[in-house]
Amino acid sequence: FRLSSLIGHISTCPSLIGQCCQRHPGSVDEFQEELVIRPLHSGDIYASFQFRTLWDTDFLQEGQKVSHYRLFPKSLGQVLSKFSVRELHISFTQGFWRTMQWGQPFIPSPPGAELWVWFHDTVSDVDGNWKELTNVLSGIFCASLNFIDLTNTVQPSASFKPLGLGNATDHRFLRYATLPREIVCTENLTPWKKLLPCGSKAGLAVLLKSEKLFHSSFHSQAVHIRPVCQDEQCTSKAWELRQTLNVVFDLYTAGQGKKAFRSSIYLNCGKTGELFELSPATPLLSQAVVLGDRRTYSVFDLTRAETFGQLRSLNLLLRWKGDGGEMLRPLLHAERYVAGFGLQTGEIHTVIYNNHPYRAFPVLLMDSVPWYLQLYIHTLTVTSKSRDNKPSYIHYQPAKDRHRPHLLEMLIQLPPHSMTEVTVQFERALLKWTEYTPDPNHGFYVGSSVVSALVPSMVAMSTNFTQDQPLFSSFVPVKEESSYFVRVYTEPLLVNLPTPDFSMPYNVICLTCTVVAVGYGSFYNLLTRTFQVDEPSLPLAKRLANLIRRIRGVPLLT
Amino acid sequence: MNYCNLITIFAFINLLVSIPHGYSNYVETKAGQFFSSGHTNNWAVLVCTSRFWFNYRHVANTLSVYRSVKRLGIPDSHIVLMLADDMACNYRNPKPATVFSHKNMELNVYGDDVEVDYRGYEVTVENFLRVLTGRLPPSTPRSKRLLSDDRSNILIYLTGHGGNGFLKFQDSEEISNMELADAFEQMWQKRRYNELLFIIDTCQGASMYERFYSPNLMALASSQVGEDSLSHQPDLGIGVHLMDKYTFYLLEFLEEVHPASQANMNDLFKVCPQSQCVSTPGHRTDLFQRDPGSVLITDFFGSVRKVEITKDTINLTSPVEPPIKRSGSSDIQIESLTYVDQLPVAEIIHQQDCLEANVTRCRRKQQRTRKLNCQVVEKQTA
């Protein structure tokens, strides 16, 4: 039976596509865009937009300043060359990705803002460059990224390897920071859309209407810049700018949808064709392996005229056929929560699930905890199946008050079909009264933990990195066929710190002044006040008589 | 006959000469009016100082002035918008990414291309004063700076909760009228404005402009000392009051203004009389040199660009040659580049062994127990 439908209308503007969003003849910029729509088992729709701009240039070429920008945005190009950035990943997310209900996302991101940057090894002052870079990015994206400073920046020692080309991985040139409190709204989407070559005037970006995008269960927009292979032989580099937008729409509230489709749309048909029926049916079907899962996709290539049919419009209609079959359980899943009571101590529990029936695999858990939650590392325990599980790599950097957060990285081997629990106790610090936010009773956020893993794949992954692969399957480089790399983010924590009553200084001043005035004042008066008899004033006649008597030297009248 | 012909020819030539002369006179008078205000660019600093969902109306106030100012021509690069809290994407907002000013959700003042420069915890008294006086740290981006010069007309709009002589920022600090007056004096001494229009919509707003002493300042407030500014109408769907009365009528007035309109400040002073606003709006013009009747609304709310007509030709330089691509020298063997392994388990465990060996080496001060191929092992606590 029909649960809901998704209808799209289109008006074609082929001349605009031809001029703007295609490969430029004669120049070396390339632009590709893609939309993947995947209906989820929970009744939601997952839409993933990816826009990729390729630029063949070398910023660090000797003696040559890049001044001509075509498709690559100038604001980002100048940032990359000024701060000698090798890789930049920034994401803004609203909502939390529910792995157990929705599966794995194509590009994961934690709630709030996340920024991690690899600098070139020619940089001498990485911290200075990092500070200036965050300020510049806060201006570009209209976000409060200037709150990123040394108190929430960490330098991971094994996580977050570069996703682009390169050999050197000296972790001194890596910086990672996250702002879990950061809000995402239209003011972040506006500059993000301006980075696209055509803005929001042509291409799939026309679909990006803020009122629809933010009325969703999950919204994440990201910018990833990295060097990639220019061609098959991979002898030279090109810069790749990938802008991704992942949205999960709850159909019962979102209602009608999009306006215009361009370029290609991939529609995930799912393993069984019985989940829903698609009209108009398209002859183009492609198979892609992403995240260890071979799925069939219906492809609508919008650059070809026959997709649009007679009416020059594309109307996508999905009709659900009742409750679908079982969803494939994600193999890796993580949760995190705070246990304990009171405002003195607590315990952080991170739980990682390995749902593979017979294979064990290693995961790298990275935790960055702010300095005001003082961790007691001697209480750190890692247990799997109620037995101690000793990690093969532990890196711990203790926090310095008001200077540096805690960083804990552990490589843990997860036994098959098990639940691993990592617990550590902490104590809450009392901040100085100027360090509290204007709404301290809301609580303080602790950023998500990052779990990076090589998950064994049921299906052989292809290690060839060709240009013709769809964008959503070519983000993470694949090194071996039997496993794929996945990154899972846990929930951020909201922790209440002992908060003083900020009206107390006013109360204390009032009370003290009153006590001093009443108590001390009365006491002082008692000790020093003397009483004198006051004579009543005489009438005028008597005063004149007294004047005459004074002259005469005779005693005065009273 | 010849004489008549001569007269007609003479008259015709005269006409031909006088028409362009008359026309250029007209152009000159028009041009004269054009340059009478003395400013060449416009800036706007719009600040909402209140936090929390029930102060939705202050954000709506600021956004409606932002919308009018943008509509009349001031670009985003010349507007510094400071919103102390996020109402549009607040979880309590039943219609995300919208901020409405009229009930029944008639007008969305948030729009689709808003750019907020200072948001959330960044809206503090210190940041506001730094923006006004220009004393910002060197790494501040351009969009967060007020880059005005001595020919800029600046519009400053403040809204929030206030009292007699102060305005509350984010429920935790306040700015006093003396600080504000001193900031404007600093701006005057540094020649950061040509003329400044200050509008404030808070309770007892007139107290905030009492202490101004710098020239070329005009101020408007929504209520006198001892009076409260009231909010306009609640929306039962959203659950909060949407706008304040003064700014609601100010928005209605500004919706009638278009970039070429000749409305002047005297019309602005009449916005929201006591019958509509319950409070008495006040204004102050004694520090302003021009007569308010000759000051156009668009001098502050709009951005009328001046055009200079030049008669000389300018020679353009030759276009930039695209850089010649390095010819791939086929003799030199370039090795192909590869991607890095995302989770190199063996390498990570090897890193752990290196760290442990370093520690044992430090402790024992002897030869290494195992020969490990540990390259530069930096101390991780650097």
CSV table of C-alpha atoms in Angstrom, one decimal, chain A residues 56 61 64 94 135 138-139 142-144 146-147 157-158 161-167 169 181-188 190 194 210-211 214-215 228-229 233-235 237 362 364 392-395 397 411 437-439 453-454 465 477 479 485, chain B residues 51-52 76 85-86 88-89 91 94-98 108 110-117 119 121-122 139-141 143-144 170 172 320 323-326 334-345 347-349 351-352 355 378 380-382:
chain,number,residue,atom,x,y,z
A,56,ASP,CA,44.9,21.1,-11.6
A,61,GLN,CA,55.0,26.0,-7.1
A,64,GLN,CA,54.3,31.4,-9.5
A,94,GLN,CA,22.7,19.5,13.2
A,135,ASN,CA,39.5,32.9,12.3
A,138,SER,CA,34.8,31.6,10.8
A,139,GLY,CA,34.5,34.6,8.5
A,142,CYS,CA,29.6,32.7,9.3
A,143,ALA,CA,30.3,30.3,12.2
A,144,SER,CA,31.9,30.8,15.6
A,146,ASN,CA,37.1,31.5,16.4
A,147,PHE,CA,36.2,29.7,19.6
A,157,SER,CA,48.8,10.6,17.1
A,158,ALA,CA,47.3,7.8,15.1
A,161,LYS,CA,45.4,9.9,8.6
A,162,PRO,CA,45.3,12.1,5.4
A,163,LEU,CA,42.7,11.2,2.9
A,164,GLY,CA,44.6,12.6,0.0
A,165,LEU,CA,47.8,11.8,-1.8
A,166,GLY,CA,51.1,11.9,0.0
A,167,ASN,CA,53.6,9.8,1.9
A,169,THR,CA,52.4,11.4,8.0
A,181,ARG,CA,27.6,23.4,20.6
A,182,GLU,CA,27.8,25.0,17.2
A,183,ILE,CA,24.4,25.7,15.6
A,184,VAL,CA,23.9,25.2,11.9
A,185,CYS,CA,21.4,27.3,10.1
A,186,THR,CA,20.8,29.2,6.9
A,187,GLU,CA,23.6,31.6,7.6
A,188,ASN,CA,26.0,28.7,7.2
A,190,THR,CA,24.5,30.7,2.3
A,194,LYS,CA,28.4,30.5,-2.7
A,210,SER,CA,16.8,26.1,3.6
A,211,GLU,CA,13.3,25.8,4.8
A,214,PHE,CA,16.5,22.4,8.1
A,215,HIS,CA,13.2,20.8,8.7
A,228,VAL,CA,44.1,13.6,-5.5
A,229,CYS,CA,45.4,11.8,-8.5
A,233,GLN,CA,48.9,6.8,-13.7
A,234,CYS,CA,48.8,9.2,-10.7
A,235,THR,CA,51.9,11.1,-11.6
A,237,LYS,CA,48.3,16.0,-8.2
A,362,PRO,CA,40.7,-3.6,15.4
A,364,LEU,CA,41.1,3.0,17.1
A,392,SER,CA,47.7,-2.8,21.8
A,393,TYR,CA,48.3,0.9,21.6
A,394,ILE,CA,47.5,3.6,24.1
A,395,HIS,CA,48.4,7.2,23.8
A,397,GLN,CA,48.1,13.2,26.9
A,411,LEU,CA,43.8,0.6,19.5
A,437,THR,CA,28.8,30.9,29.6
A,438,PRO,CA,25.8,33.3,29.9
A,439,ASP,CA,23.6,30.2,30.3
A,453,ALA,CA,38.0,0.9,12.1
A,454,LEU,CA,38.8,-1.4,9.2
A,465,PHE,CA,40.6,4.7,-8.3
A,477,PRO,CA,40.7,5.5,-0.7
A,479,LYS,CA,43.9,-0.1,-0.1
A,485,PHE,CA,37.6,1.9,6.4
B,51,ARG,CA,19.3,35.2,24.6
B,52,PHE,CA,16.7,32.5,25.2
B,76,ASP,CA,26.2,42.0,3.3
B,85,ASP,CA,20.9,33.5,20.1
B,86,ASP,CA,19.6,31.4,17.3
B,88,ALA,CA,15.5,30.1,13.4
B,89,CYS,CA,17.1,26.7,13.9
B,91,TYR,CA,14.6,23.2,18.5
B,94,PRO,CA,7.9,24.8,14.9
B,95,LYS,CA,9.0,26.1,11.5
B,96,PRO,CA,12.8,25.8,11.3
B,97,ALA,CA,14.9,28.2,9.3
B,98,THR,CA,12.3,30.9,9.6
B,108,ASN,CA,9.7,35.5,7.0
B,110,TYR,CA,15.1,35.4,8.1
B,111,GLY,CA,15.1,34.8,4.4
B,112,ASP,CA,17.2,32.5,2.3
B,113,ASP,CA,20.5,34.4,2.1
B,114,VAL,CA,21.1,35.8,5.6
B,115,GLU,CA,24.7,36.2,6.8
B,116,VAL,CA,25.2,36.6,10.5
B,117,ASP,CA,28.6,37.8,11.5
B,119,ARG,CA,26.4,34.9,16.7
B,121,TYR,CA,28.4,33.8,22.7
B,122,GLU,CA,30.3,36.1,20.4
B,139,SER,CA,43.3,37.8,12.6
B,140,THR,CA,39.7,39.0,12.5
B,141,PRO,CA,38.1,38.4,9.1
B,143,SER,CA,33.2,40.3,7.4
B,144,LYS,CA,33.4,40.9,11.1
B,170,GLN,CA,22.9,38.2,27.0
B,172,SER,CA,25.1,38.5,32.0
B,320,VAL,CA,47.2,37.9,-18.1
B,323,PRO,CA,50.9,30.0,-17.2
B,324,ILE,CA,52.5,27.6,-19.6
B,325,LYS,CA,52.0,24.1,-18.3
B,326,ARG,CA,55.2,22.4,-17.4
B,334,ILE,CA,58.3,10.2,-11.9
B,335,GLU,CA,57.1,7.7,-9.4
B,336,SER,CA,53.3,7.5,-9.0
B,337,LEU,CA,51.9,8.9,-5.9
B,338,THR,CA,49.9,6.8,-3.5
B,339,TYR,CA,47.3,7.3,-0.9
B,340,VAL,CA,48.0,6.8,2.8
B,341,ASP,CA,46.8,3.8,4.7
B,342,GLN,CA,43.9,5.0,6.8
B,343,LEU,CA,44.4,2.6,9.7
B,344,PRO,CA,47.8,1.0,9.6
B,345,VAL,CA,47.5,-1.3,12.5
B,347,GLU,CA,52.5,0.7,12.2
B,348,ILE,CA,50.5,1.9,15.1
B,349,ILE,CA,51.6,-1.0,17.3
B,351,GLN,CA,54.8,3.2,17.3
B,352,GLN,CA,53.8,1.9,20.7
B,355,LEU,CA,57.6,4.7,22.8
B,378,GLU,CA,59.2,12.8,18.9
B,380,GLN,CA,54.3,13.2,22.1
B,381,THR,CA,53.9,15.7,25.0
B,382,ALA,CA,55.7,18.5,23.1
